[in-house]
PDB file of C-alpha atoms in Angstrom:
ATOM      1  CA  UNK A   1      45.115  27.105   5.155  1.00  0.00           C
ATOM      2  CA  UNK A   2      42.983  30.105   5.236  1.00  0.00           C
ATOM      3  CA  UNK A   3      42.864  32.571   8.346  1.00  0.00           C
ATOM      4  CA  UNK A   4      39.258  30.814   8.973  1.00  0.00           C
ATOM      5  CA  UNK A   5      40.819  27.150   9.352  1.00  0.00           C
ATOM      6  CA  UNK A   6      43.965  28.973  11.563  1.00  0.00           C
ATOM      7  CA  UNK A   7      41.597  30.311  13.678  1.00  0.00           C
ATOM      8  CA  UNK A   8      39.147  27.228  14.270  1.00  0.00           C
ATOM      9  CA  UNK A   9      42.500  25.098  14.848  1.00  0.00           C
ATOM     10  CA  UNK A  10      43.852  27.634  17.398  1.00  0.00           C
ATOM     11  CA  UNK A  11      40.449  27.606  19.383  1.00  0.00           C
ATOM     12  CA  UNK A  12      40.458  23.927  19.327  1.00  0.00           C
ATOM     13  CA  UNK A  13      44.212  23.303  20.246  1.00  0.00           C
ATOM     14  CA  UNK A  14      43.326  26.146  23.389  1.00  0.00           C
ATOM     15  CA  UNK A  15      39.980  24.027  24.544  1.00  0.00           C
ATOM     16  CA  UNK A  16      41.928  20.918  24.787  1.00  0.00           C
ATOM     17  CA  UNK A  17      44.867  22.680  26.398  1.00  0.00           C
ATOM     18  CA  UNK A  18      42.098  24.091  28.829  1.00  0.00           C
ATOM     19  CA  UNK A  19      41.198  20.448  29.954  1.00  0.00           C
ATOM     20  CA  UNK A  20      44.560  19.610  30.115  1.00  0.00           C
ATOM     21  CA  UNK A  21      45.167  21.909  32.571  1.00  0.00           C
ATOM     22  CA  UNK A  22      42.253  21.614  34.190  1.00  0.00           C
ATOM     23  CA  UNK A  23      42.972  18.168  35.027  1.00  0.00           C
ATOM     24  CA  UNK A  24      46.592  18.693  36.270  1.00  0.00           C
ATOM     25  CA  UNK A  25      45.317  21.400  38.822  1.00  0.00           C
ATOM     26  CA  UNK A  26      43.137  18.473  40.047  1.00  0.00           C
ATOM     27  CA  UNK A  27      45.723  16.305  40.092  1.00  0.00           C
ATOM     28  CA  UNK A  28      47.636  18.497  41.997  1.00  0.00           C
ATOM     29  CA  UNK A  29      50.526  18.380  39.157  1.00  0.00           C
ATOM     30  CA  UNK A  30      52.703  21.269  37.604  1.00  0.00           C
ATOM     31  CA  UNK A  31      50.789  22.580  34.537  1.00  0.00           C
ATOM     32  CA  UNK A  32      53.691  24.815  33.330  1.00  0.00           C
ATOM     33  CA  UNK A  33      54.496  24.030  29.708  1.00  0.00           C
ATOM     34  CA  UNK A  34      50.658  23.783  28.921  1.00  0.00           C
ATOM     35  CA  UNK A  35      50.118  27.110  30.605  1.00  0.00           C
ATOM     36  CA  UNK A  36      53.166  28.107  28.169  1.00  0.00           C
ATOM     37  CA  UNK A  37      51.666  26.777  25.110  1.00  0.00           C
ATOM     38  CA  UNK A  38      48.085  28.273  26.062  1.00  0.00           C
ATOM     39  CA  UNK A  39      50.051  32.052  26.330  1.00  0.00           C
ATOM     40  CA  UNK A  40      51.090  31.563  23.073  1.00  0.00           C
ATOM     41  CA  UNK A  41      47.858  29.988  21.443  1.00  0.00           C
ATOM     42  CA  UNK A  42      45.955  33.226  22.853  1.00  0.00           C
ATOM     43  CA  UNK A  43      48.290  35.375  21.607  1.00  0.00           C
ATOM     44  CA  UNK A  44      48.151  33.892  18.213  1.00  0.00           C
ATOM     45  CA  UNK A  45      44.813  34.038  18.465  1.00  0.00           C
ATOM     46  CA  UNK A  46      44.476  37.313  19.556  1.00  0.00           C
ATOM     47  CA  UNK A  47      46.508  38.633  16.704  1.00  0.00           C
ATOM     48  CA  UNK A  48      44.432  37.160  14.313  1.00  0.00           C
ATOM     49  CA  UNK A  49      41.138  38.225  15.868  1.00  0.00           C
ATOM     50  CA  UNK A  50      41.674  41.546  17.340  1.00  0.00           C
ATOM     51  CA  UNK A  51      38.708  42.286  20.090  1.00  0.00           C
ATOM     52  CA  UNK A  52      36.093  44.491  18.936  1.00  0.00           C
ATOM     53  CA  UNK A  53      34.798  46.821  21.159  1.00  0.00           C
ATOM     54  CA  UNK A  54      31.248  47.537  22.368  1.00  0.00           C
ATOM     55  CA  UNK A  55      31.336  50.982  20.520  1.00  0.00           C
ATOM     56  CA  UNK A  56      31.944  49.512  16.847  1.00  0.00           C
ATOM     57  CA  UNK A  57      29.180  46.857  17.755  1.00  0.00           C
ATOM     58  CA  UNK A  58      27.000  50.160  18.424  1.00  0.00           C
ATOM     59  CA  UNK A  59      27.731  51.860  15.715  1.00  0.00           C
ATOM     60  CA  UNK A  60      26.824  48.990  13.548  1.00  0.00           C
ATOM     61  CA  UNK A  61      23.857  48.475  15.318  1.00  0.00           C
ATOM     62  CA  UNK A  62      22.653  51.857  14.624  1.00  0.00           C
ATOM     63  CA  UNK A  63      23.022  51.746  10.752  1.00  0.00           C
ATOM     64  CA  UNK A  64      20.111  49.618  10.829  1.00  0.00           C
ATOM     65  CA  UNK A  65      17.793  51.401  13.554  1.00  0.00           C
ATOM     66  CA  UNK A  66      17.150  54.276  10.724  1.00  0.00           C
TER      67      UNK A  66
END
């Protein structure tokens, strides 16, 4: 499976985790193992995808403004 396909899968498994929980707050209902689960799926995630700041989008922006 290619980092690509890891990352789409992890993004998906999250959003349906999301509703999960989202629904379980509504119900009123404990939400702990999902919230669990969605700790680890972000962290994954985040590994994978490390956050880019606003100063390497600049800097990329400003190859192409000369």
């Amino acid at each position: 499976m290619s980092k690509h396909q890891i990352v789409r899968e992890l993004r998906r498994e999250i959003s349906k985790l999301n509703r999960i929980i989202d629904l379980a707050i509504i119900r009123g209902v404990s939400y702990r193992d999902e919230a669990r689960r969605h700790k680890f799926l972000t962290a994954q995630l985040a590994r994978l995808q490390p956050k880019r700041s606003i100063f390497s989008t600049l800097n990329f922006a400003h190859m192409f403004m000369f």
